[in-house]
């Protein structure tokens, strides 16, 4: 079974700072996808960024980027120039390609990120 | 593009009652997922449909839980004989066909269930 671990229950940074959220995962499979989702206080889960395991290049989406270390099974999220609207729960998630979607996403417990004005 | 919608957004029920939640996926998304999220936890996968076929249901929490997607469009999740432990947020997600996008799931706003 796959597991996802987020070791930082809560983080707090000042607006405009850069923050990195950690995620590690465990799998014996080689082909999978990793995601970061954001869940603001309104609780709608929003996709932030996606990484295919077969791609060596780290994914980026505007102020959001990842550091994907496949050998170390690490997948951290970096938020640059943080904004008040980035305050939310952030979840790291994993899904196998071989399952065809039938395994569903496996989520970590989340990191509560607070951006201070 | 209309996102995933769920109805109702909130449901309060008494222990022992049956409840049903509805999910409408993004149009043309053939894959649909249900998750449960309890306070302070990440979502937990429950079941998965590809079109009208329920391809994974072993993760449903008990035989009191069932889901349908009769015409491959909207889906319903039913909980029979609710218990206080069923209180949670129930999330629905959908994903598009095609190998490049099928693993990327988009979530609805959820249905928050409170069992008294």
CSV table of C-alpha atoms in Angstrom, one decimal:
chain,number,residue,atom,x,y,z
A,1,UNK,CA,0.0,0.0,0.0
A,2,UNK,CA,1.1,3.5,-0.7
A,3,UNK,CA,1.6,6.0,2.1
A,4,UNK,CA,2.1,9.8,2.1
A,5,UNK,CA,3.6,11.7,5.0
A,6,UNK,CA,3.5,15.4,5.7
A,7,UNK,CA,5.7,16.0,8.7
A,8,UNK,CA,4.8,19.7,9.2
A,9,UNK,CA,1.3,20.0,10.8
A,10,UNK,CA,1.5,23.8,10.7
A,11,UNK,CA,3.7,26.5,9.3
A,12,UNK,CA,3.6,30.3,9.5
A,13,UNK,CA,5.5,32.8,7.4
A,14,UNK,CA,5.3,36.5,6.7
A,15,UNK,CA,3.7,37.8,3.5
A,16,UNK,CA,6.1,37.9,0.5
A,17,UNK,CA,8.4,35.3,2.0
A,18,UNK,CA,9.2,32.0,0.4
A,19,UNK,CA,8.0,28.8,2.1
A,20,UNK,CA,8.6,25.1,1.5
A,21,UNK,CA,6.2,22.4,2.5
A,22,UNK,CA,7.6,18.8,2.8
A,23,UNK,CA,6.1,15.6,1.6
A,24,UNK,CA,7.5,12.1,1.4
A,25,UNK,CA,5.8,9.0,0.1
A,26,UNK,CA,6.4,5.3,0.0
A,27,UNK,CA,5.7,3.0,-3.0
A,28,UNK,CA,7.3,0.1,-4.7
A,29,UNK,CA,5.9,1.2,-8.1
A,30,UNK,CA,7.7,3.2,-10.6
A,31,UNK,CA,4.9,5.0,-12.5
A,32,UNK,CA,2.7,7.4,-10.6
A,33,UNK,CA,1.6,11.0,-10.3
A,34,UNK,CA,2.0,13.4,-7.4
A,35,UNK,CA,-0.1,16.4,-6.6
A,36,UNK,CA,-0.4,19.3,-4.2
A,37,UNK,CA,-3.9,20.4,-3.4
A,38,UNK,CA,-4.9,23.5,-1.5
A,39,UNK,CA,-8.0,23.6,0.7
A,40,UNK,CA,-8.8,27.2,1.9
A,41,UNK,CA,-11.0,27.8,4.9
A,42,UNK,CA,-14.1,27.5,2.5
A,43,UNK,CA,-12.9,23.9,2.1
A,44,UNK,CA,-13.1,23.5,-1.6
A,45,UNK,CA,-10.1,21.4,-2.6
A,46,UNK,CA,-8.1,23.1,-5.4
A,47,UNK,CA,-5.4,21.6,-7.5
A,48,UNK,CA,-2.1,23.5,-7.2
A,49,UNK,CA,0.4,21.5,-9.2
A,50,UNK,CA,1.0,18.0,-10.7
A,51,UNK,CA,4.1,16.0,-11.3
A,52,UNK,CA,4.5,12.9,-13.4
A,53,UNK,CA,7.0,10.5,-11.9
A,54,UNK,CA,8.6,9.7,-15.3
A,55,UNK,CA,9.5,13.4,-15.8
A,56,UNK,CA,12.8,14.5,-14.4
A,57,UNK,CA,11.9,18.2,-14.8
A,58,UNK,CA,10.2,19.8,-11.8
A,59,UNK,CA,6.8,21.2,-12.4
A,60,UNK,CA,6.1,24.9,-11.9
A,61,UNK,CA,2.9,26.9,-11.9
A,62,UNK,CA,3.5,30.6,-11.5
A,63,UNK,CA,4.6,31.1,-7.8
A,64,UNK,CA,4.4,27.4,-7.1
A,65,UNK,CA,7.1,24.9,-7.9
A,66,UNK,CA,8.1,21.5,-6.7
A,67,UNK,CA,11.3,19.7,-5.8
A,68,UNK,CA,10.8,16.1,-6.9
A,69,UNK,CA,13.4,13.7,-5.8
A,70,UNK,CA,12.3,10.3,-7.0
A,71,UNK,CA,15.1,8.2,-5.4
A,72,UNK,CA,14.5,9.8,-2.1
A,73,UNK,CA,10.7,9.7,-2.6
A,74,UNK,CA,10.4,13.3,-1.7
A,75,UNK,CA,8.0,15.9,-3.2
A,76,UNK,CA,8.2,19.3,-1.6
A,77,UNK,CA,6.2,22.4,-2.6
A,78,UNK,CA,7.8,25.8,-2.8
A,79,UNK,CA,5.6,28.9,-2.7
A,80,UNK,CA,7.4,32.1,-3.7
A,81,UNK,CA,6.3,35.6,-2.8
A,82,UNK,CA,3.6,34.2,-0.5
A,83,UNK,CA,0.3,36.1,-0.4
A,84,UNK,CA,-2.5,36.2,2.2
A,85,UNK,CA,-4.7,34.2,0.0
A,86,UNK,CA,-2.2,31.3,0.2
A,87,UNK,CA,-3.4,30.7,3.7
A,88,UNK,CA,-4.9,27.2,3.6
A,89,UNK,CA,-4.4,23.5,4.3
A,90,UNK,CA,-2.1,22.0,1.8
A,91,UNK,CA,-2.3,18.3,1.0
A,92,UNK,CA,0.2,16.1,-0.8
A,93,UNK,CA,-1.4,13.3,-2.8
A,94,UNK,CA,-0.3,10.3,-4.8
A,95,UNK,CA,-1.9,8.0,-7.4
A,96,UNK,CA,-0.6,5.0,-9.3
A,97,UNK,CA,-0.8,5.0,-13.1
A,98,UNK,CA,-1.1,1.2,-13.2
A,99,UNK,CA,-4.3,1.3,-11.2
A,100,UNK,CA,-6.1,3.2,-13.9
A,101,UNK,CA,-7.5,5.5,-11.3
A,102,UNK,CA,-9.2,2.7,-9.4
A,103,UNK,CA,-6.9,3.2,-6.4
A,104,UNK,CA,-8.0,6.7,-5.9
A,105,UNK,CA,-5.7,9.4,-4.5
A,106,UNK,CA,-3.8,8.7,-1.3
A,107,UNK,CA,-3.5,11.9,0.7
A,108,UNK,CA,-1.2,13.0,3.5
A,109,UNK,CA,-2.6,14.6,6.7
A,110,UNK,CA,-1.9,18.1,5.4
A,111,UNK,CA,0.0,21.1,6.4
A,112,UNK,CA,-1.8,24.2,7.7
A,113,UNK,CA,0.0,27.2,6.1
A,114,UNK,CA,-0.7,30.6,7.6
A,115,UNK,CA,0.5,33.7,5.8
A,116,UNK,CA,0.9,36.6,8.3
A,117,UNK,CA,0.5,40.2,7.1
B,1,UNK,CA,-16.3,25.4,-17.6
B,2,UNK,CA,-18.7,24.4,-14.8
B,3,UNK,CA,-16.9,22.6,-12.0
B,4,UNK,CA,-17.9,19.6,-9.9
B,5,UNK,CA,-21.1,20.3,-8.0
B,6,UNK,CA,-22.5,18.6,-4.9
B,7,UNK,CA,-25.8,18.7,-3.2
B,8,UNK,CA,-26.7,19.3,-0.5
B,9,UNK,CA,-23.8,21.3,0.9
B,10,UNK,CA,-24.9,20.6,4.5
B,11,UNK,CA,-26.9,17.8,6.0
B,12,UNK,CA,-28.0,17.3,9.6
B,13,UNK,CA,-29.7,14.0,10.4
B,14,UNK,CA,-30.5,11.9,13.3
B,15,UNK,CA,-28.8,8.6,14.1
B,16,UNK,CA,-30.4,5.7,12.2
B,17,UNK,CA,-31.7,7.8,9.3
B,18,UNK,CA,-30.7,7.2,5.7
B,19,UNK,CA,-29.0,10.0,3.8
B,20,UNK,CA,-28.2,10.5,0.1
B,21,UNK,CA,-25.8,12.9,-1.5
B,22,UNK,CA,-25.5,13.8,-5.1
B,23,UNK,CA,-22.5,14.7,-7.2
B,24,UNK,CA,-22.5,16.2,-10.7
B,25,UNK,CA,-19.0,15.9,-12.3
B,26,UNK,CA,-17.5,18.2,-14.9
B,27,UNK,CA,-19.2,17.6,-18.2
B,28,UNK,CA,-17.4,15.0,-20.3
B,29,UNK,CA,-15.5,13.7,-17.3
B,30,UNK,CA,-16.0,10.0,-17.4
B,31,UNK,CA,-14.3,9.2,-14.1
B,32,UNK,CA,-15.9,9.9,-10.7
B,33,UNK,CA,-14.6,9.4,-7.2
B,34,UNK,CA,-16.0,9.7,-3.7
B,35,UNK,CA,-13.9,10.5,-0.7
B,36,UNK,CA,-14.6,11.1,3.0
B,37,UNK,CA,-12.7,13.7,5.0
B,38,UNK,CA,-12.8,13.8,8.8
B,39,UNK,CA,-11.6,16.8,10.8
B,40,UNK,CA,-7.9,17.3,10.7
B,41,UNK,CA,-7.3,14.5,8.1
B,42,UNK,CA,-6.7,14.2,4.4
B,43,UNK,CA,-9.5,12.8,2.3
B,44,UNK,CA,-9.9,9.0,2.3
B,45,UNK,CA,-10.8,7.3,-0.9
B,46,UNK,CA,-14.1,5.4,-0.9
B,47,UNK,CA,-15.1,4.4,-4.4
B,48,UNK,CA,-14.6,5.0,-8.1
B,49,UNK,CA,-16.7,4.9,-11.3
B,50,UNK,CA,-15.6,4.8,-14.9
B,51,UNK,CA,-18.7,5.8,-16.8
B,52,UNK,CA,-21.5,3.9,-15.2
B,53,UNK,CA,-19.3,1.0,-14.0
B,54,UNK,CA,-18.2,1.0,-10.3
B,55,UNK,CA,-14.7,-0.4,-10.7
B,56,UNK,CA,-13.7,-0.1,-7.1
B,57,UNK,CA,-15.9,-0.4,-4.0
B,58,UNK,CA,-13.9,-2.4,-1.6
B,59,UNK,CA,-12.9,0.8,0.2
B,60,UNK,CA,-16.4,1.7,1.1
B,61,UNK,CA,-16.4,1.9,4.9
B,62,UNK,CA,-19.2,-0.6,5.5
B,63,UNK,CA,-22.1,-2.3,3.9
B,64,UNK,CA,-24.2,0.7,5.0
B,65,UNK,CA,-22.4,2.7,2.3
B,66,UNK,CA,-23.4,2.4,-1.4
B,67,UNK,CA,-22.9,4.5,-4.5
B,68,UNK,CA,-24.5,4.6,-7.9
B,69,UNK,CA,-23.9,6.3,-11.2
B,70,UNK,CA,-26.7,4.9,-13.3
B,71,UNK,CA,-26.3,6.8,-16.6
B,72,UNK,CA,-22.6,7.6,-16.3
B,73,UNK,CA,-23.3,11.2,-15.5
B,74,UNK,CA,-24.2,12.2,-11.9
B,75,UNK,CA,-23.6,9.9,-9.0
B,76,UNK,CA,-25.2,9.4,-5.6
B,77,UNK,CA,-23.7,8.2,-2.3
B,78,UNK,CA,-26.1,6.7,0.2
B,79,UNK,CA,-25.5,6.0,3.8
B,80,UNK,CA,-28.0,3.8,5.5
B,81,UNK,CA,-28.7,3.7,9.3
B,82,UNK,CA,-26.4,6.6,9.9
B,83,UNK,CA,-24.1,6.6,13.0
B,84,UNK,CA,-22.4,9.5,14.8
B,85,UNK,CA,-19.1,8.3,13.4
B,86,UNK,CA,-20.3,9.0,9.9
B,87,UNK,CA,-20.2,12.7,10.6
B,88,UNK,CA,-17.6,14.1,8.1
B,89,UNK,CA,-17.2,15.9,4.8
B,90,UNK,CA,-18.0,13.8,1.8
B,91,UNK,CA,-16.1,14.9,-1.3
B,92,UNK,CA,-16.7,14.1,-4.9
B,93,UNK,CA,-14.1,14.4,-7.7
B,94,UNK,CA,-14.0,13.8,-11.4
B,95,UNK,CA,-11.3,13.4,-14.0
B,96,UNK,CA,-11.2,13.5,-17.8
B,97,UNK,CA,-10.7,10.6,-20.2
B,98,UNK,CA,-7.3,10.2,-21.9
B,99,UNK,CA,-4.1,9.0,-20.6
B,100,UNK,CA,-2.6,12.4,-20.0
B,101,UNK,CA,-5.4,13.7,-17.8
B,102,UNK,CA,-7.2,10.8,-16.2
B,103,UNK,CA,-5.2,10.8,-13.1
B,104,UNK,CA,-5.8,14.5,-12.4
B,105,UNK,CA,-8.9,14.9,-10.2
B,106,UNK,CA,-11.0,18.0,-9.7
B,107,UNK,CA,-13.0,18.3,-6.5
B,108,UNK,CA,-16.4,19.5,-5.6
B,109,UNK,CA,-17.2,21.7,-2.6
B,110,UNK,CA,-18.3,18.7,-0.5
B,111,UNK,CA,-21.3,17.8,1.6
B,112,UNK,CA,-20.8,18.2,5.3
B,113,UNK,CA,-22.8,15.6,7.2
B,114,UNK,CA,-23.6,15.9,10.9
B,115,UNK,CA,-25.3,12.9,12.6
B,116,UNK,CA,-26.9,13.8,15.9
